[in-house]
Short mmCIF file of C-alpha atoms in Angstrom, two decimals:
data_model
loop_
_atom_site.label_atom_id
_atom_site.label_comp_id
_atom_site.label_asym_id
_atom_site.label_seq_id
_atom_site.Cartn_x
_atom_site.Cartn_y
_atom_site.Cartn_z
CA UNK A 71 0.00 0.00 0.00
CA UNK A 72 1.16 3.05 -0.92
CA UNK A 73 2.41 5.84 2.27
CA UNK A 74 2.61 9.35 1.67
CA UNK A 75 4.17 10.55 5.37
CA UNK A 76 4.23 14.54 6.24
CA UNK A 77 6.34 15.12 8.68
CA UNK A 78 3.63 17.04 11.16
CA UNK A 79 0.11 16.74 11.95
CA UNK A 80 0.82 19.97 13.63
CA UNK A 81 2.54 22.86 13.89
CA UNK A 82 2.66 26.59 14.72
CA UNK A 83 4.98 29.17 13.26
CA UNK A 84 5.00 32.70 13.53
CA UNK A 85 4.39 35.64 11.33
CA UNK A 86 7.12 36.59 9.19
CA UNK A 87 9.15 32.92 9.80
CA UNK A 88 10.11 30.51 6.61
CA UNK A 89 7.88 27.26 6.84
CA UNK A 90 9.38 24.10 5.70
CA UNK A 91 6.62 21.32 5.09
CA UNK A 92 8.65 17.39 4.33
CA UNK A 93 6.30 14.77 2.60
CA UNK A 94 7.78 11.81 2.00
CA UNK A 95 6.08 8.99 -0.86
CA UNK A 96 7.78 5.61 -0.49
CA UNK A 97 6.67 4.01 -4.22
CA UNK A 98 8.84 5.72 -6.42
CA UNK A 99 6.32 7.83 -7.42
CA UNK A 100 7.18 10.12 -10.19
CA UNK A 101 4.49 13.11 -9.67
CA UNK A 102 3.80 15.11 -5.98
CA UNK A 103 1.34 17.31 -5.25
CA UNK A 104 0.84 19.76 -2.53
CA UNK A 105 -2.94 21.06 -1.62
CA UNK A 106 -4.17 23.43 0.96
CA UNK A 107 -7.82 22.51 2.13
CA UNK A 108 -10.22 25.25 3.76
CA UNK A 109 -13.67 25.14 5.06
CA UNK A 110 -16.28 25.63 2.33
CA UNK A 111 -13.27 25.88 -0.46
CA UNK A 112 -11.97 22.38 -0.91
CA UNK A 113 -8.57 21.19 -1.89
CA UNK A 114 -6.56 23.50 -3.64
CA UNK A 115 -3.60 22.76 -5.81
CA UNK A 116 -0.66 25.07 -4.73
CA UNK A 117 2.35 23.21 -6.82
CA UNK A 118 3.36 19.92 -8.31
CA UNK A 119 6.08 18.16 -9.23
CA UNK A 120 6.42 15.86 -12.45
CA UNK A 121 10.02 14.77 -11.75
CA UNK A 122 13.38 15.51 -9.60
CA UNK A 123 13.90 19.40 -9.90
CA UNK A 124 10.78 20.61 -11.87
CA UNK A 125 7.65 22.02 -10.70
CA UNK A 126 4.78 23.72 -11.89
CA UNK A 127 2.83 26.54 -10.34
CA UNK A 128 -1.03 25.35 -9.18
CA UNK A 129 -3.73 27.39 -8.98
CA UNK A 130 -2.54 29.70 -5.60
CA UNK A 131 1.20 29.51 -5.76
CA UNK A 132 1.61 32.89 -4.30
CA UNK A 133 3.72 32.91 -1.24
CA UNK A 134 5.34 29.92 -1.69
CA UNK A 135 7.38 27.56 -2.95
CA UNK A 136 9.01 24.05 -3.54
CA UNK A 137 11.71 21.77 -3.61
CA UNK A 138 11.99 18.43 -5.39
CA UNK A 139 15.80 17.34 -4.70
CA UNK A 140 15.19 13.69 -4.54
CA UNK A 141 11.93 11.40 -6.38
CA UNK A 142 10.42 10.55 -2.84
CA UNK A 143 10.61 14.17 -1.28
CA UNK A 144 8.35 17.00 -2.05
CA UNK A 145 8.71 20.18 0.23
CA UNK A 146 6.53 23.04 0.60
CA UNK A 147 8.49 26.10 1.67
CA UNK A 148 6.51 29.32 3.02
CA UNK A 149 8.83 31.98 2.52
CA UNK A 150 7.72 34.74 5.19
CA UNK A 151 4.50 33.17 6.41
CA UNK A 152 1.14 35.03 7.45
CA UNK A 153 -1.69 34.42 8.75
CA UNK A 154 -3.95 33.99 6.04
CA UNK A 155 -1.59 30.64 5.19
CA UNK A 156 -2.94 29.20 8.31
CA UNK A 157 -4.58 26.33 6.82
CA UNK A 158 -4.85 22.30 6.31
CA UNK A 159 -1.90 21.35 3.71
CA UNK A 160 -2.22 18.18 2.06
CA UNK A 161 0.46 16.03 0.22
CA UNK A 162 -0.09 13.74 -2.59
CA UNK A 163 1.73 10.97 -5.22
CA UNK A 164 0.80 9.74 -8.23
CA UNK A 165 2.34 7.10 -10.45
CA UNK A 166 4.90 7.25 -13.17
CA UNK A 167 2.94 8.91 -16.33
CA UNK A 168 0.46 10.92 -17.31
CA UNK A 169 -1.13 12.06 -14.50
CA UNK A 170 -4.11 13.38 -15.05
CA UNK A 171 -5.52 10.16 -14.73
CA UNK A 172 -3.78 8.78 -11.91
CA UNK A 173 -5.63 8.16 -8.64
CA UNK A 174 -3.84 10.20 -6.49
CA UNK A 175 -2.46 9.04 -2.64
CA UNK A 176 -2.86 11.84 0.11
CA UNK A 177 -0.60 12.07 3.21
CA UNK A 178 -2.50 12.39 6.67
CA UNK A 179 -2.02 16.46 6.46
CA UNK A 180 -0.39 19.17 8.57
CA UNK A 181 -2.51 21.75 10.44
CA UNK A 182 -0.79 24.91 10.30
CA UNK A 183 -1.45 27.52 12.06
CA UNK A 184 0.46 31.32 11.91
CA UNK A 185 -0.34 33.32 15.01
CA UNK B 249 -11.47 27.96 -17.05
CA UNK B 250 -12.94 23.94 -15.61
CA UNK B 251 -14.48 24.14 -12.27
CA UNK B 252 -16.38 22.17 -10.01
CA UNK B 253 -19.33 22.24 -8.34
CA UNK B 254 -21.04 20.35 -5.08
CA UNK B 255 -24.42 21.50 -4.12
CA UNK B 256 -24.64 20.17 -1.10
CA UNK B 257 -22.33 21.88 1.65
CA UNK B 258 -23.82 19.32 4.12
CA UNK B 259 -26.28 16.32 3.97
CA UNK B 260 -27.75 15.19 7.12
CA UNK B 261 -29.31 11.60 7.01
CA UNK B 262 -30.96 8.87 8.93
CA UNK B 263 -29.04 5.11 8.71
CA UNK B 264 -30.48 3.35 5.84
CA UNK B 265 -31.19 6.31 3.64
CA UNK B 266 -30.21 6.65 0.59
CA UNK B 267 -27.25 9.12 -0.65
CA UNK B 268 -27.05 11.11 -3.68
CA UNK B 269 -24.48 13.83 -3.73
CA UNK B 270 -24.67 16.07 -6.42
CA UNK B 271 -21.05 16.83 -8.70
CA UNK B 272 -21.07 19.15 -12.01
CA UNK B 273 -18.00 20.39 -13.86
CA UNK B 274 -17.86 23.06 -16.20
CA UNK B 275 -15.49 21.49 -19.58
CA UNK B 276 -16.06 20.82 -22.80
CA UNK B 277 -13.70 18.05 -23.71
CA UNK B 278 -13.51 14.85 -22.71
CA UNK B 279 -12.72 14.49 -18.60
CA UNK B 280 -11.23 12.12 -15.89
CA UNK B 281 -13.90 12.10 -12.52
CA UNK B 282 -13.24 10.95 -9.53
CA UNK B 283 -14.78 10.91 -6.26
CA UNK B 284 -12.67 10.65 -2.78
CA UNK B 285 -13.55 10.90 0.92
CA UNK B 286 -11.76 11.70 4.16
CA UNK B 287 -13.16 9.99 7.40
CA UNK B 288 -13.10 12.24 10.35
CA UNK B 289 -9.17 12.13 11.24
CA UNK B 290 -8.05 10.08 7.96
CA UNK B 291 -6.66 11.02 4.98
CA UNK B 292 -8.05 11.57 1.70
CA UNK B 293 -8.72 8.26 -0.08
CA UNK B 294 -10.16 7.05 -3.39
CA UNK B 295 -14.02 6.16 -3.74
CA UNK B 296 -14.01 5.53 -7.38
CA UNK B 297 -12.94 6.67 -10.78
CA UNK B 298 -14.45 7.24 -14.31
CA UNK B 299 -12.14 7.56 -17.24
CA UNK B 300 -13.70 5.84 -20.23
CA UNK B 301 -16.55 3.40 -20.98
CA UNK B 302 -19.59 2.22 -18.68
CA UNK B 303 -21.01 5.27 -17.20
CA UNK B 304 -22.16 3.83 -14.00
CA UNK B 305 -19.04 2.93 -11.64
CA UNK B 306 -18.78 0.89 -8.52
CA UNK B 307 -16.62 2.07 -5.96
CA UNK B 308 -15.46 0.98 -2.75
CA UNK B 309 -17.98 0.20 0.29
CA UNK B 310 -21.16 0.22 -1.72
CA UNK B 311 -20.81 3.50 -3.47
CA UNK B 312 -21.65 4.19 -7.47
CA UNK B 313 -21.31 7.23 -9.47
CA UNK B 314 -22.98 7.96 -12.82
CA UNK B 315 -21.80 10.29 -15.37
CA UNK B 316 -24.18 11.32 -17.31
CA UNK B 317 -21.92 13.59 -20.27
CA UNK B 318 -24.97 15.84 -21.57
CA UNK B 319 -25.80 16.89 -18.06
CA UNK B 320 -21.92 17.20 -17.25
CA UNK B 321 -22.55 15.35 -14.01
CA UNK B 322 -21.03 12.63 -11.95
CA UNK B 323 -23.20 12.14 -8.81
CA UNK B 324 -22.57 9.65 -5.90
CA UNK B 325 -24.82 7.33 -4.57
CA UNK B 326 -25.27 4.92 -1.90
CA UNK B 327 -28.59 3.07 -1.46
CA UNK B 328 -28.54 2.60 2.04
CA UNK B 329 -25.87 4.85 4.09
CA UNK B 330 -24.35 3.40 7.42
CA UNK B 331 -22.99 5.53 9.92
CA UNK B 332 -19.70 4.72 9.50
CA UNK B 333 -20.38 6.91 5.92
CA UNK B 334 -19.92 10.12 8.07
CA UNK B 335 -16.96 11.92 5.99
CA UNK B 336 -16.42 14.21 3.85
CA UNK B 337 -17.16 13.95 -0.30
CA UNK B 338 -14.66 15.25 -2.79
CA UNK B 339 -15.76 15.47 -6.13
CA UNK B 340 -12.41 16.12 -8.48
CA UNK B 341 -12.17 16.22 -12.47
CA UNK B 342 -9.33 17.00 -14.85
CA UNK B 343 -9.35 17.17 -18.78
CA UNK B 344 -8.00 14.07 -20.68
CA UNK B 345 -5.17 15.59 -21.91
CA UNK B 346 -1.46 14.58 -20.34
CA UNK B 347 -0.17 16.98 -17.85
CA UNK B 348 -3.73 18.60 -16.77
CA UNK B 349 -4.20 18.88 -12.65
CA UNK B 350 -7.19 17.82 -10.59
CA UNK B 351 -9.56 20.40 -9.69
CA UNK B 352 -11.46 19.67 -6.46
CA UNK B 353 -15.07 20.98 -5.76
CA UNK B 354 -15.92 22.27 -2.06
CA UNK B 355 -16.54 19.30 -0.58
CA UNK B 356 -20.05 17.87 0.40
CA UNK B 357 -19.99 17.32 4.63
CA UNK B 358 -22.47 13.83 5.03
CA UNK B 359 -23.54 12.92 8.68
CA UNK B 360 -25.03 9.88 9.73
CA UNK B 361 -27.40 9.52 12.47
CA UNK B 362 -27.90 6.23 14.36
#
């Protein structure tokens, strides 16, 4: 069975601090995906990652970014954080290919929260 | 631009009621549908998937989705919810073309009364 590990359940950061989120996929899966989910907006796709060292901007990159140094690690990377990025982040993995129809696998989540 | 849409924000229902969650996405080409839930304190996991052929899919633990193209639907039903269906209901649909991301709708909350 596929396991897509993030680092925290939980954590709290302050204003104006650099985040660092870890997921971690262990089935050499080739594309990563990082979501934030809100109350009453769903999952929404921030970045992903089709390969060691690319990424492609999602649909709210804004205020952050990512790292993809090795296939099984994705990292999410909130440069100066604020409190509107307190949120529910979500990782994912899909399989080698084309993605876009790939089931993905989601990680358990970190609850972030900026104060 | 696609986009999704749930109508329900939350569905309350008695055990042994049937489900229908309501999922419509705004595309004109040929899409990938999916539905996925997330138990209270569990991670997002797969119900079931459409991608070509029957309309009407089985899923895990009794579900079934139909997608109907001229309506651009894909609802979810359940003939006879248990209360261990309490969760959350993604609905999530991406163009058949390589390299196209999953775009989520709001999320349906369903509660299950014993």
């Amino acid at each position: 069975d596929v396991k897509v590990t993030q680092s925290s359940r939980y954590l709290v950061k302050r204003t104006g601090e650099k985040v660092f989120l870890e997921c971690v996929q262990d089935m050499d899966h080739e594309n990563m995906f990082w979501y934030r989910q809100d109350p009453g907006l769903g999952l929404r796709l921030i970045y992903f990652s089709y390969d060691v060292k690319m990424k492609e901007k999602g649909d709210i990159p804004e205020g952050y970014s990512v790292s993809r140094e090795k296939k099984e690690r994705f990292s999410l990377i909130l440069e100066s954080a604020s409190t509107n990025q307190t949120s529910m982040y979500l990782c994912a993995s899909s399989p080698t290919g084309d993605f876009s129809n790939q089931p993905q696998h989601f990680g358990d989540g970190t609850r972030l929260s900026i104060l | 631009a696609q986009s999704v849409s749930q109508h329900n924000h939350h569905v309350i229902l008695s055990e042994a009621a049937s489900l229908e969650l309501g999922c419509n996405y705004s595309y004109g080409g040929t899409v990938n549908l999916f539905w996925y839930v997330q138990y209270p304190g569990q991670h997002l996991q797969l119900l079931l998937k459409y991608f070509s052929g029957d309309p009407l899919v089985k899923g895990i633990k009794g579900f079934e989705a139909e997608f109907i193209k001229s309506k651009f639907s894909f609802n979810l039903r359940k003939p006879s919810v248990q209360w261990s269906d309490t969760a959350e209901y993604f609905c999530a649909v991406n163009a058949q073309q390589a390299g196209t991301a999953l775009i989520f709708g709001k999320g349906t909350t369903l509660s299950v009364s014993s």
